[in-house]
C-alpha cells in the first residue's frame, strides 16, 4: 500500500524553495515511505518530465549541496504532475484517477496546500465533494497541511477553521508555522524542561524582561501582492513571534503529547493582556522602510507596516509585570532571529564596578534562533590581576560546535516528516490561531483609532525607526542584538 503527497500550487515559490528540497533531503536520508508518489498540481501546463526538470532546477538553485545524480534520478521517478484548477469536479476526478493509477490502491494521502490562502475553501470543498478527505479503517489517513497566515483576522480565521471542521477532524489538519520546525525553536522546550537549573529562575522574581526579535535584511522582494495586504503584524507577529512567546512563557506540559503542549500554549495566549486602543501610542511602534512604496506591486500610498514593535504583558502568576518586547522588520541591518532573557540586577551592589558599562550589567541568556544557532549566558567575572575590576563575559553553546557543521536541517524537512508520521506537536491548533488573531485584531483596531502611533519611515538596513528604541527606553531598557556570527564577549546593543 502506498502513500501519495499532493502539492497544490506546485509551480509556486514555496514548492521550489522549500518543499521539494525538504522532501528530497528526507528521501536521501531514507526517511520517506518506501512506496511514495508526489504529485504536483497547478494550473500551468507541465508534463511529468517538464515538472521534474523544473524541480531539478529548484534543487540546483536552493539546495545545491544536496544534489547527487543517482539519488535525484530515483527521487524524480516519484514526481508527477497533474494540471488542473478547482472550478468544477473534473480536476478532482482527474487527480483521483492519477493517484489511483500511481499507487493502486493508495493507502495514505497528504495534501499540501501551497496555494494562496483564498483558494483553501475551494480546494477543500473540491476534495470533500470528491470524497477524497474521508478516513476509514480500511483506507489509511487523509491529512492536509496549510500555510500561515491562516486568515486575515479573527473572523476570517474562524470561518476557515469552521470550513475545515465541517469536512475533517482537527487531527487531520496540520497548520504550519515553519518557525516551530526550526531546531533552535524546538530546543526551547528542551532547554526549559530538560534542565533543572533554568526553571526556578524562569519567572517574575528573577526575570526583568524578555525580548523576541525577528529581523530580516530582505525587503518585500517579489511578494508585494501578498505582503502589501498583510504587513509585519499579520505576517510575523500573529504566528512566528507569538508562537515563540508561548514556548518561552508556558508552564511545563504534563506529558510530551501534542495536546498537552498545545493546551499550555493556549493558556499563555489566553493570559496575554489586550493592548487597549488608548495604549497604542505607548505600547506599539509601526514603521515602513523608505522606498517600500516604489517596490513593484506596492500601492503608491501604501500604509502597510514593514516594521512593528510591541510591548506585551502576560497576566498570570509567573509573568505579572514582566514586559515582553517583540519586534520584527524587513530591510533591517542584519538578519537575525533571537530571544533575550534579561535577568534582574543583584539587589545590592557591593562590588566596585569600574569597567565602564558593567554598572549597567545584568545577567542575560541570549537564545539565537538564527544565525549562529546557539545559546549564550552572560555574567560578570573578575578581571585577573586588576584589583576588583570586573567585566562581562559569556559562556557559549553553538549547535555547530557541539553537533557538527550540518547539524541543522531545514524546518520543512522535520515538519513534512511529522505530518507523514501523524505528529501534530509542531503544528498549531485552531484555538491557538484564533486567540493569536484576537490579540492582533486588538492591535490593529488601535492602529485604526485616534490613538494610532504614526507610521514612521526608516532607512533601509538600519534597526528600524528610532522610536522603537523609545519603546524600551521609556522603561529604562534597550534592545539587545547578540546573535550574529561572532565569538567575542562584547555584544552590540542598539542603544
Ligand atoms: C515567512 C514570512 O513566514 O517567514 C516571510 O512570510 C519571511 O515574510 C519569512 O521572510 C522568514 O523566515 P526565516 O525562516 O527566513 O526567518
CSV table of C-alpha atoms and ligand atoms in Angstrom, one decimal:
chain,number,residue,atom,x,y,z
A,1,UNK,CA,0.0,0.0,0.0
A,2,UNK,CA,1.4,3.4,-1.0
A,3,UNK,CA,1.4,6.9,0.1
A,4,UNK,CA,0.6,9.9,-2.1
A,5,UNK,CA,1.6,13.5,-1.4
A,6,UNK,CA,-0.3,16.1,-3.5
A,7,UNK,CA,1.1,19.6,-3.6
A,8,UNK,CA,-1.5,22.2,-4.7
A,9,UNK,CA,0.2,25.2,-6.1
A,10,UNK,CA,3.2,23.2,-7.2
A,11,UNK,CA,4.6,25.7,-9.6
A,12,UNK,CA,5.0,28.4,-7.0
A,13,UNK,CA,7.9,29.6,-5.0
A,14,UNK,CA,7.3,27.6,-1.8
A,15,UNK,CA,7.4,24.3,-3.6
A,16,UNK,CA,10.6,25.1,-5.4
A,17,UNK,CA,12.4,26.8,-2.4
A,18,UNK,CA,11.2,24.7,0.5
A,19,UNK,CA,9.0,21.7,-0.2
A,20,UNK,CA,10.9,19.8,-2.9
A,21,UNK,CA,14.3,20.4,-1.3
A,22,UNK,CA,12.9,19.2,2.1
A,23,UNK,CA,11.3,16.1,0.5
A,24,UNK,CA,14.4,15.3,-1.5
A,25,UNK,CA,16.6,15.6,1.6
A,26,UNK,CA,14.3,13.3,3.6
A,27,UNK,CA,14.4,10.9,0.6
A,28,UNK,CA,18.2,10.9,0.7
A,29,UNK,CA,18.1,10.2,4.4
A,30,UNK,CA,15.8,7.3,3.7
A,31,UNK,CA,13.0,8.7,5.9
A,32,UNK,CA,10.1,8.7,3.4
A,33,UNK,CA,7.7,5.8,2.9
A,34,UNK,CA,9.0,3.1,0.6
A,35,UNK,CA,6.1,3.4,-1.8
A,36,UNK,CA,5.5,7.0,-2.4
A,37,UNK,CA,4.3,9.2,-5.2
A,38,UNK,CA,4.5,13.0,-5.1
A,39,UNK,CA,2.0,14.8,-7.4
A,40,UNK,CA,2.4,18.5,-8.2
A,41,UNK,CA,-1.0,20.1,-9.0
A,42,UNK,CA,-1.4,23.5,-10.5
A,43,UNK,CA,-3.0,25.4,-13.4
A,44,UNK,CA,0.1,25.9,-15.6
A,45,UNK,CA,0.7,23.3,-18.3
A,46,UNK,CA,3.5,20.9,-17.4
A,47,UNK,CA,4.1,17.2,-18.1
A,48,UNK,CA,5.6,14.8,-15.6
A,49,UNK,CA,9.0,15.3,-17.3
A,50,UNK,CA,8.9,19.1,-17.6
A,51,UNK,CA,7.9,19.3,-13.9
A,52,UNK,CA,10.8,17.1,-12.9
A,53,UNK,CA,13.1,19.4,-14.9
A,54,UNK,CA,11.7,22.4,-13.1
A,55,UNK,CA,12.2,20.7,-9.7
A,56,UNK,CA,15.7,19.7,-10.6
A,57,UNK,CA,16.4,23.4,-11.3
A,58,UNK,CA,14.9,24.2,-7.9
A,59,UNK,CA,17.4,21.9,-6.2
A,60,UNK,CA,20.2,23.4,-8.1
A,61,UNK,CA,19.1,26.9,-7.0
A,62,UNK,CA,18.0,26.3,-3.4
A,63,UNK,CA,19.7,23.1,-2.2
A,64,UNK,CA,22.8,22.7,-4.5
A,65,UNK,CA,24.8,20.8,-1.8
A,66,UNK,CA,22.2,18.1,-1.5
A,67,UNK,CA,22.2,17.1,-5.2
A,68,UNK,CA,23.7,13.9,-6.4
A,69,UNK,CA,22.7,12.4,-9.8
A,70,UNK,CA,21.8,8.9,-8.6
A,71,UNK,CA,19.5,9.8,-5.7
A,72,UNK,CA,17.9,12.6,-7.8
A,73,UNK,CA,17.1,10.1,-10.6
A,74,UNK,CA,15.4,7.8,-8.0
A,75,UNK,CA,13.6,10.7,-6.4
A,76,UNK,CA,12.5,12.2,-9.7
A,77,UNK,CA,10.9,8.9,-10.7
A,78,UNK,CA,8.4,9.5,-7.9
A,79,UNK,CA,7.5,13.0,-9.1
A,80,UNK,CA,4.4,13.6,-11.2
A,81,UNK,CA,2.3,16.5,-12.4
A,82,UNK,CA,-1.4,17.0,-12.8
A,83,UNK,CA,-2.7,20.1,-14.4
A,84,UNK,CA,-6.0,21.5,-13.1
A,85,UNK,CA,-8.0,24.0,-11.2
A,86,UNK,CA,-10.9,23.7,-8.8
A,87,UNK,CA,-13.6,25.3,-11.0
A,88,UNK,CA,-15.6,22.1,-11.3
A,89,UNK,CA,-15.4,18.4,-10.3
A,90,UNK,CA,-13.2,17.4,-13.3
A,91,UNK,CA,-9.9,18.4,-11.8
A,92,UNK,CA,-10.6,16.4,-8.7
A,93,UNK,CA,-11.7,13.4,-10.6
A,94,UNK,CA,-8.6,13.5,-12.8
A,95,UNK,CA,-6.4,13.9,-9.7
A,96,UNK,CA,-8.1,11.0,-8.0
A,97,UNK,CA,-7.6,8.8,-11.1
A,98,UNK,CA,-3.9,9.7,-11.3
A,99,UNK,CA,-3.5,8.9,-7.6
A,100,UNK,CA,-5.1,5.5,-8.0
A,101,UNK,CA,-3.2,4.7,-11.1
A,102,UNK,CA,0.2,5.5,-9.5
A,103,UNK,CA,-0.4,3.8,-6.1
A,104,UNK,CA,-3.0,1.3,-6.7
A,105,UNK,CA,-4.8,1.3,-4.3
A,106,UNK,CA,-3.2,4.0,-2.3
A,107,UNK,CA,-3.5,3.9,1.4
A,108,UNK,CA,-2.4,7.3,2.8
A,109,UNK,CA,-2.6,10.7,1.4
A,110,UNK,CA,-1.1,14.0,2.5
A,111,UNK,CA,-2.4,17.2,0.7
A,112,UNK,CA,-0.1,20.2,0.9
A,113,UNK,CA,-2.0,23.5,0.2
A,114,UNK,CA,0.9,25.6,-1.1
A,115,UNK,CA,-1.6,27.9,-2.8
A,116,UNK,CA,-2.7,31.5,-1.9
A,117,UNK,CA,-5.0,31.2,1.1
A,118,UNK,CA,-8.0,32.4,-0.8
A,119,UNK,CA,-8.0,29.1,-2.7
A,120,UNK,CA,-8.2,27.0,0.5
A,121,UNK,CA,-12.0,26.9,0.7
A,122,UNK,CA,-12.3,25.9,-3.0
A,123,UNK,CA,-9.6,23.2,-2.7
A,124,UNK,CA,-11.1,21.7,0.5
A,125,UNK,CA,-14.6,21.8,-0.9
A,126,UNK,CA,-13.4,20.1,-4.1
A,127,UNK,CA,-11.6,17.3,-2.2
A,128,UNK,CA,-14.6,16.8,0.2
A,129,UNK,CA,-17.1,16.6,-2.7
A,130,UNK,CA,-14.9,14.0,-4.4
A,131,UNK,CA,-14.8,12.1,-1.2
A,132,UNK,CA,-11.0,12.5,-1.0
A,133,UNK,CA,-10.8,13.6,2.6
A,134,UNK,CA,-12.7,10.7,4.2
A,135,UNK,CA,-10.7,8.4,6.5
A,136,UNK,CA,-11.9,5.0,7.3
A,137,UNK,CA,-10.4,1.9,9.0
A,138,UNK,CA,-9.5,0.5,5.6
A,139,UNK,CA,-8.1,3.4,3.7
A,140,UNK,CA,-5.4,4.9,5.8
A,141,UNK,CA,-5.1,8.6,6.6
A,142,UNK,CA,-6.1,11.8,4.8
A,143,UNK,CA,-4.3,14.9,6.1
A,144,UNK,CA,-3.9,18.4,4.9
A,145,UNK,CA,-1.1,20.9,5.5
A,146,UNK,CA,-1.9,24.6,5.3
A,147,UNK,CA,0.4,27.5,5.4
A,148,UNK,CA,0.3,30.6,7.6
A,149,UNK,CA,-1.1,33.2,8.0
A,150,UNK,CA,-4.5,31.3,8.3
A,151,UNK,CA,-6.9,34.1,7.6
A,152,UNK,CA,-6.6,37.8,7.8
A,153,UNK,CA,-8.2,38.5,11.1
A,154,UNK,CA,-10.1,36.6,13.8
A,155,UNK,CA,-13.4,36.5,11.8
A,156,UNK,CA,-11.8,35.0,8.6
A,157,UNK,CA,-9.8,32.5,10.6
A,158,UNK,CA,-12.9,31.3,12.4
A,159,UNK,CA,-14.6,30.9,9.0
A,160,UNK,CA,-11.7,28.9,7.6
A,161,UNK,CA,-11.4,26.7,10.7
A,162,UNK,CA,-15.2,26.1,10.5
A,163,UNK,CA,-15.0,25.2,6.9
A,164,UNK,CA,-12.2,22.7,7.7
A,165,UNK,CA,-14.0,21.2,10.6
A,166,UNK,CA,-17.1,20.6,8.5
A,167,UNK,CA,-15.2,18.1,6.4
A,168,UNK,CA,-12.3,17.0,8.6
A,169,UNK,CA,-11.4,16.2,12.1
A,170,UNK,CA,-8.9,18.6,13.9
A,171,UNK,CA,-6.2,15.9,13.9
A,172,UNK,CA,-6.3,15.7,10.1
A,173,UNK,CA,-5.3,19.4,9.9
A,174,UNK,CA,-1.6,20.4,10.0
A,175,UNK,CA,-1.4,24.2,10.2
A,176,UNK,CA,2.2,25.1,9.5
A,177,UNK,CA,4.3,27.7,11.2
A,178,UNK,CA,7.8,26.9,9.9
A,179,UNK,CA,9.4,28.6,12.9
A,180,UNK,CA,8.2,25.6,15.0
A,181,UNK,CA,10.2,23.3,12.8
A,182,UNK,CA,13.4,25.2,13.4
A,183,UNK,CA,15.8,23.1,15.6
A,184,UNK,CA,16.5,26.1,17.8
A,185,UNK,CA,12.8,26.7,18.5
A,186,UNK,CA,12.3,23.1,19.3
A,187,UNK,CA,15.2,23.3,21.6
A,188,UNK,CA,13.4,25.9,23.7
A,189,UNK,CA,11.3,23.2,25.3
A,190,UNK,CA,14.4,21.0,25.9
A,191,UNK,CA,16.3,24.0,27.4
A,192,UNK,CA,13.4,24.8,29.8
A,193,UNK,CA,12.1,21.4,30.7
A,194,UNK,CA,15.1,19.1,30.1
A,195,UNK,CA,17.3,21.0,32.5
A,196,UNK,CA,16.6,21.7,36.2
A,197,UNK,CA,18.6,24.8,36.5
A,198,UNK,CA,16.6,27.3,34.4
A,199,UNK,CA,13.1,26.7,35.6
A,200,UNK,CA,13.5,28.0,39.2
A,201,UNK,CA,14.6,31.3,37.7
A,202,UNK,CA,12.1,31.5,34.9
A,203,UNK,CA,9.6,33.9,36.4
A,204,UNK,CA,8.9,37.4,37.5
A,205,UNK,CA,11.1,37.1,40.6
A,206,UNK,CA,14.3,36.8,38.5
A,207,UNK,CA,13.5,37.9,35.0
A,208,UNK,CA,13.4,41.7,34.3
A,209,UNK,CA,12.0,41.4,30.8
A,210,UNK,CA,12.1,39.3,27.6
A,211,UNK,CA,12.9,40.4,24.1
A,212,UNK,CA,12.0,38.5,20.9
A,213,UNK,CA,13.2,39.8,17.6
A,214,UNK,CA,12.9,38.6,14.0
A,215,UNK,CA,14.9,40.9,11.7
A,216,UNK,CA,15.4,40.4,8.0
A,217,UNK,CA,17.7,42.2,5.6
A,218,UNK,CA,15.5,41.5,2.6
A,219,UNK,CA,12.6,43.8,1.5
A,220,UNK,CA,9.3,42.7,0.1
A,221,UNK,CA,11.1,41.1,-2.8
A,222,UNK,CA,8.6,39.7,-5.4
A,223,UNK,CA,5.8,39.1,-2.8
A,224,UNK,CA,4.2,42.5,-2.9
A,225,UNK,CA,0.8,41.0,-3.9
A,226,UNK,CA,0.7,39.1,-0.6
A,227,UNK,CA,2.8,41.4,1.6
A,228,UNK,CA,1.1,44.7,0.9
A,229,UNK,CA,-2.2,43.2,2.0
A,230,UNK,CA,-0.6,41.6,5.0
A,231,UNK,CA,2.2,43.6,6.7
A,232,UNK,CA,4.5,42.6,9.5
A,233,UNK,CA,1.9,42.2,12.2
A,234,UNK,CA,0.0,39.5,10.3
A,235,UNK,CA,3.0,38.0,8.5
A,236,UNK,CA,5.3,37.5,11.5
A,237,UNK,CA,3.7,38.6,14.8
A,238,UNK,CA,0.4,36.6,14.6
A,239,UNK,CA,2.3,33.4,14.1
A,240,UNK,CA,6.1,33.2,14.4
A,241,UNK,CA,6.6,35.7,17.2
A,242,UNK,CA,3.5,34.7,19.3
A,243,UNK,CA,4.4,31.1,18.9
A,244,UNK,CA,7.9,31.7,20.3
A,245,UNK,CA,6.4,33.8,23.1
A,246,UNK,CA,4.2,30.9,24.1
A,247,UNK,CA,7.1,28.5,24.2
A,248,UNK,CA,9.1,30.9,26.4
A,249,UNK,CA,6.2,31.7,28.7
A,250,UNK,CA,4.2,28.5,29.0
A,251,UNK,CA,4.0,26.2,32.1
A,252,UNK,CA,5.7,22.8,31.9
A,253,UNK,CA,3.3,20.5,30.0
A,254,UNK,CA,2.3,17.4,32.0
A,255,UNK,CA,3.3,15.0,29.1
A,256,UNK,CA,5.1,15.3,25.8
A,257,UNK,CA,1.8,14.6,24.0
A,258,UNK,CA,0.9,17.2,21.4
A,259,UNK,CA,-2.3,18.3,23.1
A,260,UNK,CA,-0.6,18.7,26.5
A,261,UNK,CA,1.9,21.1,24.8
A,262,UNK,CA,-0.8,22.9,22.9
A,263,UNK,CA,-3.0,23.3,26.0
A,264,UNK,CA,-0.2,25.1,27.8
A,265,UNK,CA,0.4,27.4,24.8
A,266,UNK,CA,-3.3,28.2,24.7
A,267,UNK,CA,-3.2,29.3,28.4
A,268,UNK,CA,-0.4,31.8,27.6
A,269,UNK,CA,-2.4,33.2,24.7
A,270,UNK,CA,-5.4,33.5,26.9
A,271,UNK,CA,-3.4,35.4,29.6
A,272,UNK,CA,-2.0,37.9,27.2
A,273,UNK,CA,-3.3,41.4,28.0
A,274,UNK,CA,-5.0,43.0,25.1
A,275,UNK,CA,-3.3,46.3,24.1
A,276,UNK,CA,-6.0,48.8,24.8
A,277,UNK,CA,-6.6,51.3,22.0
A,278,UNK,CA,-5.5,54.2,24.2
A,279,UNK,CA,-2.2,52.5,24.9
A,280,UNK,CA,-1.3,52.0,21.2
A,281,UNK,CA,0.9,55.1,21.1
A,282,UNK,CA,3.0,53.9,24.1
A,283,UNK,CA,2.9,50.2,23.6
A,284,UNK,CA,3.3,49.8,19.8
A,285,UNK,CA,5.5,51.2,17.0
A,286,UNK,CA,4.9,50.8,13.3
A,287,UNK,CA,7.3,51.6,10.5
A,288,UNK,CA,7.8,51.4,6.8
A,289,UNK,CA,11.2,51.3,5.1
A,290,UNK,CA,12.0,54.2,2.8
A,291,UNK,CA,11.5,53.1,-0.8
A,292,UNK,CA,8.8,50.5,0.1
A,293,UNK,CA,6.1,52.3,-1.9
A,294,UNK,CA,8.3,52.3,-5.0
A,295,UNK,CA,8.7,48.5,-4.9
A,296,UNK,CA,7.0,46.7,-7.8
A,297,UNK,CA,3.4,45.8,-6.9
A,298,UNK,CA,3.2,48.1,-3.8
A,299,UNK,CA,0.5,50.8,-3.7
A,300,UNK,CA,1.8,54.3,-4.1
A,301,UNK,CA,0.1,55.3,-0.9
A,302,UNK,CA,0.5,52.1,0.9
A,303,UNK,CA,0.3,52.3,4.7
A,304,UNK,CA,1.4,48.7,5.2
A,305,UNK,CA,3.9,48.3,8.0
A,306,UNK,CA,7.2,46.6,7.2
A,307,UNK,CA,8.3,47.0,10.8
A,308,UNK,CA,6.5,46.7,14.1
A,309,UNK,CA,7.4,46.5,17.8
A,310,UNK,CA,5.1,45.8,20.7
A,311,UNK,CA,5.2,45.7,24.4
A,312,UNK,CA,3.2,42.8,25.8
A,313,UNK,CA,2.2,41.7,29.3
A,314,UNK,CA,1.0,38.3,30.3
A,315,UNK,CA,-1.4,38.4,33.2
A,316,UNK,CA,-0.6,35.3,35.2
A,317,UNK,CA,1.3,34.4,38.4
A,318,UNK,CA,4.5,33.6,36.6
A,319,UNK,CA,4.8,36.8,34.4
A,320,UNK,CA,2.8,39.5,36.0
A,321,UNK,CA,4.6,42.8,35.4
A,322,UNK,CA,7.3,41.4,33.1
A,323,UNK,CA,7.3,43.1,29.7
A,324,UNK,CA,7.8,41.1,26.6
A,325,UNK,CA,9.2,43.3,23.8
A,326,UNK,CA,8.6,41.9,20.4
A,327,UNK,CA,9.9,43.4,17.1
A,328,UNK,CA,10.2,42.4,13.5
A,329,UNK,CA,11.1,44.2,10.4
A,330,UNK,CA,12.1,43.9,6.8
A,331,UNK,CA,15.2,45.7,5.4
A,332,UNK,CA,16.9,45.7,8.8
A,333,UNK,CA,20.6,46.0,9.4
A,334,UNK,CA,21.2,42.2,9.9
A,335,UNK,CA,19.2,39.0,9.5
A,336,UNK,CA,18.7,37.6,13.0
A,337,UNK,CA,16.0,35.9,15.0
A,338,UNK,CA,16.7,35.9,18.7
A,339,UNK,CA,15.4,35.8,22.2
A,340,UNK,CA,16.9,37.7,25.1
A,341,UNK,CA,16.0,36.7,28.7
A,342,UNK,CA,17.2,39.6,30.7
A,343,UNK,CA,17.6,38.8,34.4
A,344,UNK,CA,17.2,41.3,37.3
A,345,UNK,CA,20.1,43.1,38.8
A,346,UNK,CA,21.6,41.9,42.1
A,347,UNK,CA,19.6,43.5,44.9
A,348,UNK,CA,22.6,45.4,46.2
A,349,UNK,CA,25.9,46.4,44.6
A,350,UNK,CA,28.8,45.5,46.8
A,351,UNK,CA,31.4,45.4,44.1
A,352,UNK,CA,33.1,48.5,42.7
A,353,UNK,CA,32.3,48.2,39.1
A,354,UNK,CA,35.0,50.1,37.3
A,355,UNK,CA,34.9,48.9,33.7
A,356,UNK,CA,32.6,51.4,32.1
A,357,UNK,CA,29.4,49.6,31.2
A,358,UNK,CA,29.4,47.0,33.9
A,359,UNK,CA,27.4,49.1,36.4
A,360,UNK,CA,24.5,48.6,33.9
A,361,UNK,CA,25.2,44.9,33.5
A,362,UNK,CA,22.7,42.2,34.3
A,363,UNK,CA,22.8,38.5,33.6
A,364,UNK,CA,21.4,37.6,30.3
A,365,UNK,CA,20.6,34.5,28.4
A,366,UNK,CA,20.6,35.0,24.6
A,367,UNK,CA,19.0,32.3,22.6
A,368,UNK,CA,19.9,32.6,18.9
A,369,UNK,CA,17.4,31.1,16.6
A,370,UNK,CA,19.4,32.2,13.5
A,371,UNK,CA,22.2,32.8,12.5
A,372,UNK,CA,24.8,31.4,14.9
A,373,UNK,CA,22.3,29.0,16.3
A,374,UNK,CA,23.1,28.6,19.9
A,375,UNK,CA,22.8,29.9,23.5
A,376,UNK,CA,25.0,32.4,25.3
A,377,UNK,CA,24.9,33.1,29.0
A,378,UNK,CA,26.3,36.4,30.2
A,379,UNK,CA,27.7,37.1,33.6
A,380,UNK,CA,30.3,39.2,35.4
A,381,UNK,CA,33.8,38.0,36.1
A,382,UNK,CA,36.7,39.4,37.9
A,383,UNK,CA,39.5,40.7,35.6
A,384,UNK,CA,42.7,38.9,36.8
A,385,UNK,CA,45.4,41.0,38.3
A,386,UNK,CA,43.3,44.2,38.3
A,387,UNK,CA,42.2,44.7,41.9
A,388,UNK,CA,38.5,44.1,42.0
A,389,UNK,CA,37.8,45.2,38.5
A,390,UNK,CA,35.1,43.2,36.8
A,391,UNK,CA,33.9,42.6,33.2
A,392,UNK,CA,31.0,40.9,31.5
A,393,UNK,CA,32.0,37.5,30.0
A,394,UNK,CA,29.9,34.8,28.3
A,395,UNK,CA,29.5,31.1,28.1
A,396,UNK,CA,28.6,29.8,24.7
A,397,UNK,CA,26.9,26.8,23.2
A,398,UNK,CA,26.5,26.6,19.5
A,399,UNK,CA,24.9,23.7,17.6
A,400,UNK,CA,27.7,23.8,15.1
A,401,UNK,CA,30.4,23.3,17.7
A,402,UNK,CA,28.6,20.6,19.6
A,403,UNK,CA,26.9,18.7,16.8
A,404,UNK,CA,28.9,19.5,13.7
A,405,UNK,CA,28.6,21.6,10.6
A,406,UNK,CA,25.5,20.0,9.0
A,407,UNK,CA,23.6,19.6,12.3
A,408,UNK,CA,20.7,22.0,11.4
A,409,UNK,CA,18.3,20.7,8.8
A,410,UNK,CA,15.7,23.0,7.2
A,411,UNK,CA,12.5,23.4,9.2
A,412,UNK,CA,10.3,22.0,6.4
A,413,UNK,CA,12.2,18.7,6.5
A,414,UNK,CA,11.1,18.0,10.0
A,415,UNK,CA,7.6,19.3,9.6
A,416,UNK,CA,6.8,17.3,6.5
A,417,UNK,CA,8.1,14.1,8.2
A,418,UNK,CA,6.0,14.8,11.3
A,419,UNK,CA,2.9,15.3,9.1
A,420,UNK,CA,3.6,11.9,7.3
A,421,UNK,CA,4.1,10.3,10.8
A,422,UNK,CA,1.0,11.9,12.3
A,423,UNK,CA,2.7,14.0,14.9
A,424,UNK,CA,0.9,17.3,15.3
A,425,UNK,CA,3.1,18.7,18.2
A,426,UNK,CA,4.8,21.3,15.9
A,427,UNK,CA,1.6,22.4,14.2
A,428,UNK,CA,-0.9,25.0,15.6
A,429,UNK,CA,-4.3,24.1,16.8
A,430,UNK,CA,-7.4,26.1,15.7
A,431,UNK,CA,-7.8,27.7,19.2
A,432,UNK,CA,-4.2,28.9,19.2
A,433,UNK,CA,-4.7,30.5,15.8
A,434,UNK,CA,-7.9,32.2,16.9
A,435,UNK,CA,-6.5,33.5,20.2
A,436,UNK,CA,-3.5,34.9,18.4
A,437,UNK,CA,-5.7,36.7,15.9
A,438,UNK,CA,-7.9,38.1,18.6
A,439,UNK,CA,-4.8,39.7,20.1
A,440,UNK,CA,-3.5,41.0,16.8
A,441,UNK,CA,-7.0,42.3,15.9
A,442,UNK,CA,-6.8,44.4,19.1
A,443,UNK,CA,-3.5,45.9,18.0
A,444,UNK,CA,-5.0,46.6,14.5
A,445,UNK,CA,-8.0,48.4,15.9
A,446,UNK,CA,-5.7,50.6,18.0
A,447,UNK,CA,-3.9,51.4,14.8
A,448,UNK,CA,-7.1,52.3,13.1
A,449,UNK,CA,-8.1,54.6,16.0
A,450,UNK,CA,-7.3,58.1,17.0
A,451,UNK,CA,-4.6,56.7,19.3
A,452,UNK,CA,-2.7,55.1,16.5
A,453,UNK,CA,1.1,55.6,16.6
A,454,UNK,CA,2.3,57.3,13.3
A,455,UNK,CA,3.6,55.2,10.5
A,456,UNK,CA,7.3,56.0,10.8
A,457,UNK,CA,9.8,55.9,7.9
A,458,UNK,CA,13.1,54.2,8.4
A,459,UNK,CA,16.2,53.9,6.3
A,460,UNK,CA,16.8,50.5,4.8
A,461,UNK,CA,19.5,48.4,6.6
A,462,UNK,CA,19.0,50.1,10.0
A,463,UNK,CA,17.3,48.7,13.1
A,464,UNK,CA,14.0,50.4,12.2
A,465,UNK,CA,12.6,53.7,13.4
A,466,UNK,CA,14.4,55.3,16.3
A,467,UNK,CA,11.1,55.4,18.1
A,468,UNK,CA,11.4,51.6,18.6
A,469,UNK,CA,14.2,52.4,21.0
A,470,UNK,CA,11.9,54.6,23.0
A,471,UNK,CA,9.5,51.8,23.5
A,472,UNK,CA,12.2,50.2,25.8
A,473,UNK,CA,14.0,53.5,26.6
A,474,UNK,CA,10.9,54.8,28.4
A,475,UNK,CA,11.2,51.8,30.7
A,476,UNK,CA,15.0,52.2,31.1
A,477,UNK,CA,15.8,49.3,28.8
A,478,UNK,CA,17.3,48.8,25.3
A,479,UNK,CA,17.3,46.3,22.5
A,480,UNK,CA,19.9,43.7,22.6
A,481,UNK,CA,21.4,42.3,19.4
A,482,UNK,CA,23.6,39.3,20.2
A,483,UNK,CA,23.0,36.7,17.5
A,484,UNK,CA,25.4,37.2,14.7
A,485,UNK,CA,28.2,35.0,13.7
A,486,UNK,CA,30.8,36.2,16.1
A,487,UNK,CA,32.7,34.8,19.0
A,488,UNK,CA,33.5,37.6,21.3
A,489,UNK,CA,32.3,38.9,24.6
A,490,UNK,CA,31.1,42.3,23.6
A,491,UNK,CA,27.6,42.1,22.3
A,492,UNK,CA,26.2,45.0,20.4
A,493,UNK,CA,23.3,46.8,21.9
A,494,UNK,CA,21.2,49.1,19.8
A,495,UNK,CA,21.4,52.0,22.2
B,1,LIG,C1,7.7,33.8,6.4
B,1,LIG,C2,7.2,35.2,6.0
B,1,LIG,O1,6.7,33.2,7.2
B,1,LIG,O2,8.9,33.9,7.1
B,1,LIG,C3,8.3,36.0,5.2
B,1,LIG,O3,6.0,35.1,5.3
B,1,LIG,C4,9.6,35.9,6.0
B,1,LIG,O4,7.9,37.3,5.0
B,1,LIG,C5,9.9,34.5,6.4
B,1,LIG,O5,10.6,36.4,5.1
B,1,LIG,C6,11.1,34.5,7.3
B,1,LIG,O6,11.5,33.2,7.6
B,1,LIG,P1,13.0,32.8,8.0
B,1,LIG,O7,13.0,31.3,8.2
B,1,LIG,O8,13.9,33.2,6.9
B,1,LIG,O9,13.3,33.6,9.2
